[in-house]
XYZ file of C-alpha atoms in Angstrom:
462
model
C 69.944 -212.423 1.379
C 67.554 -209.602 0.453
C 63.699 -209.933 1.753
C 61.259 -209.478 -1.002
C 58.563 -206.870 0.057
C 55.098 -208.557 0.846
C 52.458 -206.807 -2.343
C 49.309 -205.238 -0.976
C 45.982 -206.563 -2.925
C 43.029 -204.239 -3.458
C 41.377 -206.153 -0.200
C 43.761 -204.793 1.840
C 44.480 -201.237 0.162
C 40.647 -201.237 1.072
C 40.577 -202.346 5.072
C 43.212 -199.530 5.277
C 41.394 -197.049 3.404
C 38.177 -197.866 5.878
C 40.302 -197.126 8.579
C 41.984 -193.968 7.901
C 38.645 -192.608 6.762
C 36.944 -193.188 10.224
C 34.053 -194.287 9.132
C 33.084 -192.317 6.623
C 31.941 -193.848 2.915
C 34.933 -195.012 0.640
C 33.207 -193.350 -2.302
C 33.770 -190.259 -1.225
C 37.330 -190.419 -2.921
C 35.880 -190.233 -5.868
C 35.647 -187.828 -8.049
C 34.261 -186.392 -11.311
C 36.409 -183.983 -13.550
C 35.068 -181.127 -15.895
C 34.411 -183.803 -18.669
C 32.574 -186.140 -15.819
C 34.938 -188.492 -15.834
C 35.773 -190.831 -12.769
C 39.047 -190.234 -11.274
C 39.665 -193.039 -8.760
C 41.968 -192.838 -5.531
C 43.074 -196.069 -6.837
C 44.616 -197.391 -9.881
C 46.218 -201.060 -10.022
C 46.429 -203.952 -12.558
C 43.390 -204.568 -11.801
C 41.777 -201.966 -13.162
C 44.603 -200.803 -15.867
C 43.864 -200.019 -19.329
C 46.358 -201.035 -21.944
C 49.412 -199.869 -21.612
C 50.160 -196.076 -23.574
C 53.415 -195.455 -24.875
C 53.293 -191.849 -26.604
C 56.947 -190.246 -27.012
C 57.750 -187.348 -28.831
C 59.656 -188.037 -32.244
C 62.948 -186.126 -31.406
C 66.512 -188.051 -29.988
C 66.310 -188.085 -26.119
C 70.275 -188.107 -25.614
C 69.889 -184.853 -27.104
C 68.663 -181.564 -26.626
C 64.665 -183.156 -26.034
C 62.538 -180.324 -26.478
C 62.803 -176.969 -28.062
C 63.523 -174.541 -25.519
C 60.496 -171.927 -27.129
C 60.739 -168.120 -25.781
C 57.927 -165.692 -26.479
C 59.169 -162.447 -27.512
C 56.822 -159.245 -28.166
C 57.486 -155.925 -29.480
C 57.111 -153.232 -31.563
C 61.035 -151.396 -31.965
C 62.661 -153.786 -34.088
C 65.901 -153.036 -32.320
C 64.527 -153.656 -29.135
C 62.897 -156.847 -30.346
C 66.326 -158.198 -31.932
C 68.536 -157.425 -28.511
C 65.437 -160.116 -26.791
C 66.196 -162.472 -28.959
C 69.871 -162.615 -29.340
C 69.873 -162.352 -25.415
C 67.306 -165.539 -25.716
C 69.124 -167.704 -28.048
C 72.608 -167.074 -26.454
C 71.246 -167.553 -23.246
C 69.904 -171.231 -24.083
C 66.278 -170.896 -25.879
C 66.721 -172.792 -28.861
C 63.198 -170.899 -30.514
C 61.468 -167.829 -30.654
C 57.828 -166.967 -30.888
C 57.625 -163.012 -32.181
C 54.346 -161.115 -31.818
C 53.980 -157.327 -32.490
C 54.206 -154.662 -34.489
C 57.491 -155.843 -36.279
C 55.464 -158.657 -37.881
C 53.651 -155.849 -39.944
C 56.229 -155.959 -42.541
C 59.705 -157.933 -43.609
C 61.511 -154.823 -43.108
C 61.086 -154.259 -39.532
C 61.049 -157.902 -39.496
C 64.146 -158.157 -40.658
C 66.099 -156.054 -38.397
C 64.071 -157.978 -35.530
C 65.939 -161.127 -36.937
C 69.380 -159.699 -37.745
C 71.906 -161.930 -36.375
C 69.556 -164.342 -36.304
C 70.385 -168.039 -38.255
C 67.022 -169.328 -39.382
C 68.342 -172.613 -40.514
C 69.289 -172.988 -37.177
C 67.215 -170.958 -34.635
C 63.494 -171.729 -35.357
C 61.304 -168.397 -35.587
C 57.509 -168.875 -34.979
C 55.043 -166.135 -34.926
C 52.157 -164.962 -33.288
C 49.893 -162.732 -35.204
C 46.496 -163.304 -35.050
C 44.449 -162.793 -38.083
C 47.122 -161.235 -39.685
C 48.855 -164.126 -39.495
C 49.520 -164.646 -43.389
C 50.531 -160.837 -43.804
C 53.258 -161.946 -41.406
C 53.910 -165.226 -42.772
C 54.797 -163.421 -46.292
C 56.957 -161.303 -44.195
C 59.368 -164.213 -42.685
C 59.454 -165.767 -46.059
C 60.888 -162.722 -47.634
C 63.132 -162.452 -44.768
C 64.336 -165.946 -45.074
C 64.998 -165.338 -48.913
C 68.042 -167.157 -49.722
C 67.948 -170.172 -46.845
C 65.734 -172.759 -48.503
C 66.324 -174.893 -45.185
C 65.128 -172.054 -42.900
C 63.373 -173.552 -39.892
C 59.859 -171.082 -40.447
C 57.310 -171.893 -38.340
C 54.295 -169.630 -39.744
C 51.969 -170.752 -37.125
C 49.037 -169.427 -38.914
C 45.710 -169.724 -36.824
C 43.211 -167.768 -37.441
C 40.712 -169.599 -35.602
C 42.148 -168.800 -31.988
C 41.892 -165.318 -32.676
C 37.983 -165.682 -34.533
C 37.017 -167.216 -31.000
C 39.074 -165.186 -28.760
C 37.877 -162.107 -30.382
C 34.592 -162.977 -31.271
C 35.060 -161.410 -34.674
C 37.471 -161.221 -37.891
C 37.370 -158.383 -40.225
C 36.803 -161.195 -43.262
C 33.891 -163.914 -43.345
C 36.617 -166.386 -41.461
C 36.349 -168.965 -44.072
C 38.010 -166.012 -46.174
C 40.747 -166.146 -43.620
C 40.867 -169.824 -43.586
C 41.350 -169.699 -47.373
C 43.774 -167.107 -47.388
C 45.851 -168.534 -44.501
C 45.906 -172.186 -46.504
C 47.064 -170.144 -50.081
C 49.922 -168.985 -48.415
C 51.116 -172.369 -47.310
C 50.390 -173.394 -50.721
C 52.864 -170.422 -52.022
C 55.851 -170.789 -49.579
C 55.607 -174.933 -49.552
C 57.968 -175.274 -52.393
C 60.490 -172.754 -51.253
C 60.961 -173.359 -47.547
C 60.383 -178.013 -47.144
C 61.800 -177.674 -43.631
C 58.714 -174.771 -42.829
C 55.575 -175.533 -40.776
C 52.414 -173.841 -41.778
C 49.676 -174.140 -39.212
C 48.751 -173.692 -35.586
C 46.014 -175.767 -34.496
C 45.363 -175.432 -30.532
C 42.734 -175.248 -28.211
C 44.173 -172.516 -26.370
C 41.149 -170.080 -27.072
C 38.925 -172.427 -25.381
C 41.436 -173.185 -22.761
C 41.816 -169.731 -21.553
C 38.113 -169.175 -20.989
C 37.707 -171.935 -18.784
C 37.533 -174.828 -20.666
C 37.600 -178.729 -19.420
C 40.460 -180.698 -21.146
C 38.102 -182.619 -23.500
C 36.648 -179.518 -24.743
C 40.267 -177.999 -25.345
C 41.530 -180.754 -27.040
C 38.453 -181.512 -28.944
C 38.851 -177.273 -30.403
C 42.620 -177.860 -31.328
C 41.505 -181.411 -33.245
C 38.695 -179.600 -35.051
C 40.491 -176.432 -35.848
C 43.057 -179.169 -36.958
C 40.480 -180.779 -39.599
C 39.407 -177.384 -40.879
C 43.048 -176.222 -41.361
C 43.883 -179.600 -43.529
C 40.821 -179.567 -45.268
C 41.572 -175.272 -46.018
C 44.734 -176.888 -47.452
C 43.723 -179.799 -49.711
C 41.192 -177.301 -51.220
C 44.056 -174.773 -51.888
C 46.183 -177.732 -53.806
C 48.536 -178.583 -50.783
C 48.951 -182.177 -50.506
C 47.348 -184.092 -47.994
C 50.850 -185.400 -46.602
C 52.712 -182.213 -46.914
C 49.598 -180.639 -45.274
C 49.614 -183.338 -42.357
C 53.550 -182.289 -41.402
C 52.952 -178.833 -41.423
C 50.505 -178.507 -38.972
C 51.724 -177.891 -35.332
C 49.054 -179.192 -32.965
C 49.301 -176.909 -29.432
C 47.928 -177.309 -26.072
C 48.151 -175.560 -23.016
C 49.729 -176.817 -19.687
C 49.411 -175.396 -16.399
C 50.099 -176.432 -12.241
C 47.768 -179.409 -12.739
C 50.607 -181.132 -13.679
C 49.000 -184.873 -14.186
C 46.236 -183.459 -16.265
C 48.265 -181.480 -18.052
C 50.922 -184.022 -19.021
C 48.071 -186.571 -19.847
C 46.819 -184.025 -22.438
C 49.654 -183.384 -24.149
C 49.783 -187.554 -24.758
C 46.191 -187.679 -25.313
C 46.548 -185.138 -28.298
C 49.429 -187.443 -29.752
C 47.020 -190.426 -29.470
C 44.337 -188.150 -31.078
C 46.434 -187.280 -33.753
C 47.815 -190.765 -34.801
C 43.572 -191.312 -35.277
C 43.415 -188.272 -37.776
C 46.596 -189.229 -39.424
C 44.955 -192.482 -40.324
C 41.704 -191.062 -41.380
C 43.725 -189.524 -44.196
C 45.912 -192.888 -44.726
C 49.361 -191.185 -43.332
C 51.249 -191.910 -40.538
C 52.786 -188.671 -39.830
C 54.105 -187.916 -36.163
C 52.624 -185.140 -34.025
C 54.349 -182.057 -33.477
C 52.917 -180.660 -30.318
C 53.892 -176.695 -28.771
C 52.470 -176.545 -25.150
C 52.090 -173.570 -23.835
C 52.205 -172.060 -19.985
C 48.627 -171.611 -18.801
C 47.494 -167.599 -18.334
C 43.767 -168.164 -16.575
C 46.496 -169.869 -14.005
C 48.358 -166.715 -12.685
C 47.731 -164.245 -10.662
C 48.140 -160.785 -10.583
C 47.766 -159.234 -7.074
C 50.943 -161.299 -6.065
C 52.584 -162.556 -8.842
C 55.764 -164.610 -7.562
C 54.021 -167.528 -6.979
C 53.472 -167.560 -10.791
C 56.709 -168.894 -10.492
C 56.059 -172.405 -8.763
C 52.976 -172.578 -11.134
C 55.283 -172.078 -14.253
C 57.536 -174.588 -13.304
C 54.884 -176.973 -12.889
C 53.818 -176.768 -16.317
C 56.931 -177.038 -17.586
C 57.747 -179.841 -15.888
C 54.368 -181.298 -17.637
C 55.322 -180.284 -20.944
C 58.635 -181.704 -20.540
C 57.187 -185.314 -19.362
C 54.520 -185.135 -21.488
C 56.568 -185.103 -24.340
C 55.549 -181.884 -25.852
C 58.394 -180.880 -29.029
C 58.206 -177.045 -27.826
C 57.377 -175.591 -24.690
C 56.555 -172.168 -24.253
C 56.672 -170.684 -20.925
C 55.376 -166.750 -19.905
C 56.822 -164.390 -17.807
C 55.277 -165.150 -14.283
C 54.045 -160.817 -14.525
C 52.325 -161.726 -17.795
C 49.118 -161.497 -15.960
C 50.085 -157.692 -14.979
C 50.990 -156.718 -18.480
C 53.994 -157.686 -20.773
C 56.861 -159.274 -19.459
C 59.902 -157.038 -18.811
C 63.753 -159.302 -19.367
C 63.991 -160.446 -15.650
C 60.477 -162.054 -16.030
C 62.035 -163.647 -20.076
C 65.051 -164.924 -18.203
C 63.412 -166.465 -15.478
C 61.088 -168.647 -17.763
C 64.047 -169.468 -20.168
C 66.154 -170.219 -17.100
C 62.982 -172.879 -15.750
C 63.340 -174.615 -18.681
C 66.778 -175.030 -18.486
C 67.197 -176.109 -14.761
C 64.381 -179.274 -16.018
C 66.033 -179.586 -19.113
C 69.641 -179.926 -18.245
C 70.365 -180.580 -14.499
C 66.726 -182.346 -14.184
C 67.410 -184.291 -16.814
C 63.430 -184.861 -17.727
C 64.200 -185.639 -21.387
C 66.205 -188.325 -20.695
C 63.629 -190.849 -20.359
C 61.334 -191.271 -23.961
C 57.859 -191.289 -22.148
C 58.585 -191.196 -18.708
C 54.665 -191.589 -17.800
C 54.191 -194.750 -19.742
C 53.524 -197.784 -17.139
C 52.001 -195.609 -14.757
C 48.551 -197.190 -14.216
C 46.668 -193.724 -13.468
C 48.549 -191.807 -16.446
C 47.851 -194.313 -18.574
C 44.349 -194.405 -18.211
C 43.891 -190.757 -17.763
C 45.745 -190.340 -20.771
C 43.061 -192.552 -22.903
C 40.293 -190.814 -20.748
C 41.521 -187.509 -22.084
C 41.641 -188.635 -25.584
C 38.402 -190.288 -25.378
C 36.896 -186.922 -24.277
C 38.745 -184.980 -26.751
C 37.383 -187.277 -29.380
C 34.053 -187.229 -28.429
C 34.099 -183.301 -27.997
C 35.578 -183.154 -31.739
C 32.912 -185.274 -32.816
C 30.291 -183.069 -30.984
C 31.641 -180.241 -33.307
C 31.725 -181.990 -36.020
C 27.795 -182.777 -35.902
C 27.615 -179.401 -35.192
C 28.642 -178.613 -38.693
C 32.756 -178.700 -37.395
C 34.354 -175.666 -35.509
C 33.389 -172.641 -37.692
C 29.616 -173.828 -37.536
C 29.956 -174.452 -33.916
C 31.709 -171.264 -32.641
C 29.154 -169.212 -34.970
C 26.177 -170.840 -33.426
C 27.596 -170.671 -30.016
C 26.908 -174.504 -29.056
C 30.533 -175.134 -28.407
C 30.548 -171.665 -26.131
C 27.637 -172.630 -23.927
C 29.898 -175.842 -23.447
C 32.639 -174.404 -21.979
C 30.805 -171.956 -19.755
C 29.664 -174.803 -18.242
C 33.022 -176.244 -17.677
C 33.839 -172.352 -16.584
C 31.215 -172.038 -13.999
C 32.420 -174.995 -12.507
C 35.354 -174.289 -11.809
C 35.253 -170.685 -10.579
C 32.425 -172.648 -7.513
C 34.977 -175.097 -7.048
C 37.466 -171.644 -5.865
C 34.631 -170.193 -4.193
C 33.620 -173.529 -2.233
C 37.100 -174.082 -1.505
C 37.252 -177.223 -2.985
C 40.453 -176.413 -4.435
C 42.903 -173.535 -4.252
C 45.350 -171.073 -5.052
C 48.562 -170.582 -3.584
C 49.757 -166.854 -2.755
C 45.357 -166.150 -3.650
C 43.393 -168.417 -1.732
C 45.979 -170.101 0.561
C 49.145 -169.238 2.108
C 48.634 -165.233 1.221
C 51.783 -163.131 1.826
C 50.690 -160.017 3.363
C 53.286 -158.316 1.769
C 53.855 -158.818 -1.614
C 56.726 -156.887 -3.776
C 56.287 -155.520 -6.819
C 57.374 -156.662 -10.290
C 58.052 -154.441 -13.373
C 56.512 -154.994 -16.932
C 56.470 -153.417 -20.112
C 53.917 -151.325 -21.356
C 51.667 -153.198 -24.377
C 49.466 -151.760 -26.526
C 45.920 -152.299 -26.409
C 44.459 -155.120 -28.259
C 42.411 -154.156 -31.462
C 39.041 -155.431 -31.883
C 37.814 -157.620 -34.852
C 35.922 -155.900 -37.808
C 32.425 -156.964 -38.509
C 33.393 -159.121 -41.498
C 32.032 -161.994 -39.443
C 31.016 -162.928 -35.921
C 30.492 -165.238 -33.094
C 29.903 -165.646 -29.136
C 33.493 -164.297 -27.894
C 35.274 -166.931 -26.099
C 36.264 -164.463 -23.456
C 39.494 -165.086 -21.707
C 39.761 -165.555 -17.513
C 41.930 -165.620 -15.022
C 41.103 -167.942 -12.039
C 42.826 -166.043 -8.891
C 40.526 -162.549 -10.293
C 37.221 -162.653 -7.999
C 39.933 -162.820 -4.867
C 42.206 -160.368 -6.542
C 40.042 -156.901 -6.006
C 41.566 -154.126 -7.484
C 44.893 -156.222 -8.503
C 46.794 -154.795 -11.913
């Protein structure tokens, strides 16, 4: 006859507590995040929120998430071998940046071989993101079903860049026009981008990233409806993205936060239309000077991706942070996925975080702070008024600041940078990238200027 284990009560969590802490005050394991919000050592029906149940849309017993590779370049030949060697090596999606986006011609020998209706191609470009999205769609002429994922966001790169050679309502316009144009001919296509990754990767809290991607959101659909792009049609053609790194509860948390978020917009504009959320790898989490244990930090944001219930995720090479990422460094973050995907089995389970008392209430913490960030914009005059005025900058600097003392305090670290150093670190190889070109002076704002966490311990690192 089996013995039914005895079920601690707060009371006596707490007299155990007291005495492992010798003395000192059970408050001190509390804390406060970037957004000020209380994270508690304890969380128990007693103190539970309701309960969040936040899957992603797509069959479990299948293939769960889209298997995303990011592949740059600018020899169209060389760009086509990384895919083919992607897709037949399990990615199930590409993301192409570079040069071959310039036109469908190089384009199209980047994609030769390549089944769109099938293998989902997303791009990358920036600014020039409906120059590129003109150049899939003639590439895709003749498959109506083609999976195009246009990802245009010019926002991320008005922010990142602090600039944009138009006025970026211009680019907002144009960007929401071409949607308009290709909606007709390609139903299965996505149009937009909408992520907080700009904000992310200059040091931003989760609150503040999520509250970017939901206002860049809003100004994307509202581009849309003004260009004659209906409101629903609009609403499913927006890809909402978030980034994930080691933090793996936070990270996880956010990506169901957003989907919470998103079910709030949907009804503001009377649709119920489910998310479609990319998360991609964290790069203010890797380091240079040693980058292997990139590796362990890559595989814990994919692992929150995957349990988050993000539709894509996206993982970098773990040299990104020493320049572009050469095959090995591709394979290795295709071959991450895989391992959690199909002999970790993490899609398996719907919403494997749903019931857990602390990731259900950090999840509606997180969505409560993204809210209330997007709302701060939104007074602000929304995202363009905000990142032109540099309120929603000063914001994150804040959040920035705090988290480089927390490094330099100690208060949290770094593997292979701060803790557990290997004296003798091997080298990697990368690929050489061109250098980034900067934004005309068609309109400004306060850069949003990109960081890497491990770089005031890194010296003279690559």
């Amino acid at each position: 006859m089996s013995k039914a284990f005895p079920i601690p009560s707060p009371a006596d969590w707490r007299a155990e507590a007291e005495k492992a802490l010798k003395g000192k005050p059970l408050e001190g394991l509390v804390h406060l995040d970037a957004d000020h919000l209380t994270i508690r050592p304890l969380y128990a029906r007693a103190n539970a929120t309701e309960a969040v149940f936040a899957p992603r849309a797509s069959d479990a017993d299948g293939r769960a998430w889209d298997l995303r590779t990011q592949v740059e370049g600018d020899d169209p030949e060389a760009v086509n071998a990384a895919v083919m060697a992607d897709l037949e090596g399990g990615a199930a999606s590409v993301i192409l940046s570079g040069a071959v986006l310039a036109d469908s011609e190089p384009l199209g020998r980047a994609l030769e071989g390549v089944a769109l209706e099938l293998a989902p191609v997303a791009l990358d470009a920036g600014l020039d993101g409906p120059d590129a999205a003109n150049a899939l769609a003639v590439v895709a002429k003749g498959s109506p079903r083609a999976k195009l994922r246009f990802h245009m966001d010019p926002l991320t790169a008005f922010a990142a860049t602090g600039g944009s050679p138009r006025t970026i309502e211009e680019h907002l316009s144009l960007a929401a026009n071409t949607a308009a144009r290709h909606a007709g001919a390609y139903p299965d296509a996505t149009f937009f981008l909408a992520t907080g990754r700009a904000a992310h990767e200059a040091g931003a809290s989760a609150g503040q990233e999520l509250g970017f991607a939901v206002a860049s959101a809003v100004a994307l659909l509202n581009a849309a409806v003004e260009a004659g792009l209906p409101i629903e049609r609009a609403l499913a053609g927006t890809v909402l993205g978030v980034s994930v790194d080691a933090e793996y509860f936070d990270s996880l948390a956010k990506v169901r936060a957003l989907r919470l978020i998103w079910r709030s917009i949907c009804a503001a504009h009377g649709h119920d239309v489910p998310a479609v959320i990319e998360a991609r790898s964290s790069r203010r989490m890797l380091a240079a000077k040693d980058p292997w244990p990139n590796l362990l930090r890559l595989t814990a944001a994919g692992f929150a991706g995957a349990v988050g219930g993000a539709d894509a995720v996206v993982l970098d090479g773990f040299s990104r942070a020493q320049g572009r990422p050469d095959a090995f460094a591709r394979r290795q973050a295709r071959n991450t996925q895989l391992i959690l995907m199909e002999e970790a089995h993490l899609g398996r389970v719907a919403d494997p975080a749903a019931g857990s008392w602390f990731l259900d209430h950090r999840t509606r913490d997180l969505a409560e702070a993204g809210w209330a960030e997007f709302r701060r914009i939104e007074r602000e005059g929304g995202l363009v008024a905000s990142l032109r005025g540099g309120a929603l900058q000063q914001r994150i600097l804040a959040a920035r600041t705090t988290g480089k003392q927390k490094l330099a305090d100690g208060a949290v670290h770094l593997v292979g940078v701060t803790k557990f150093v290997d004296a003798d670190v091997r080298s990697v190889s990368v690929e050489a990238a061109p250098a980034s070109a900067l934004a005309a002076n068609g309109d400004r704002c306060p850069p949003l200027t990109p960081l890497r966490w491990s770089e005031a311990f890194e010296g003279d690192a690559a």
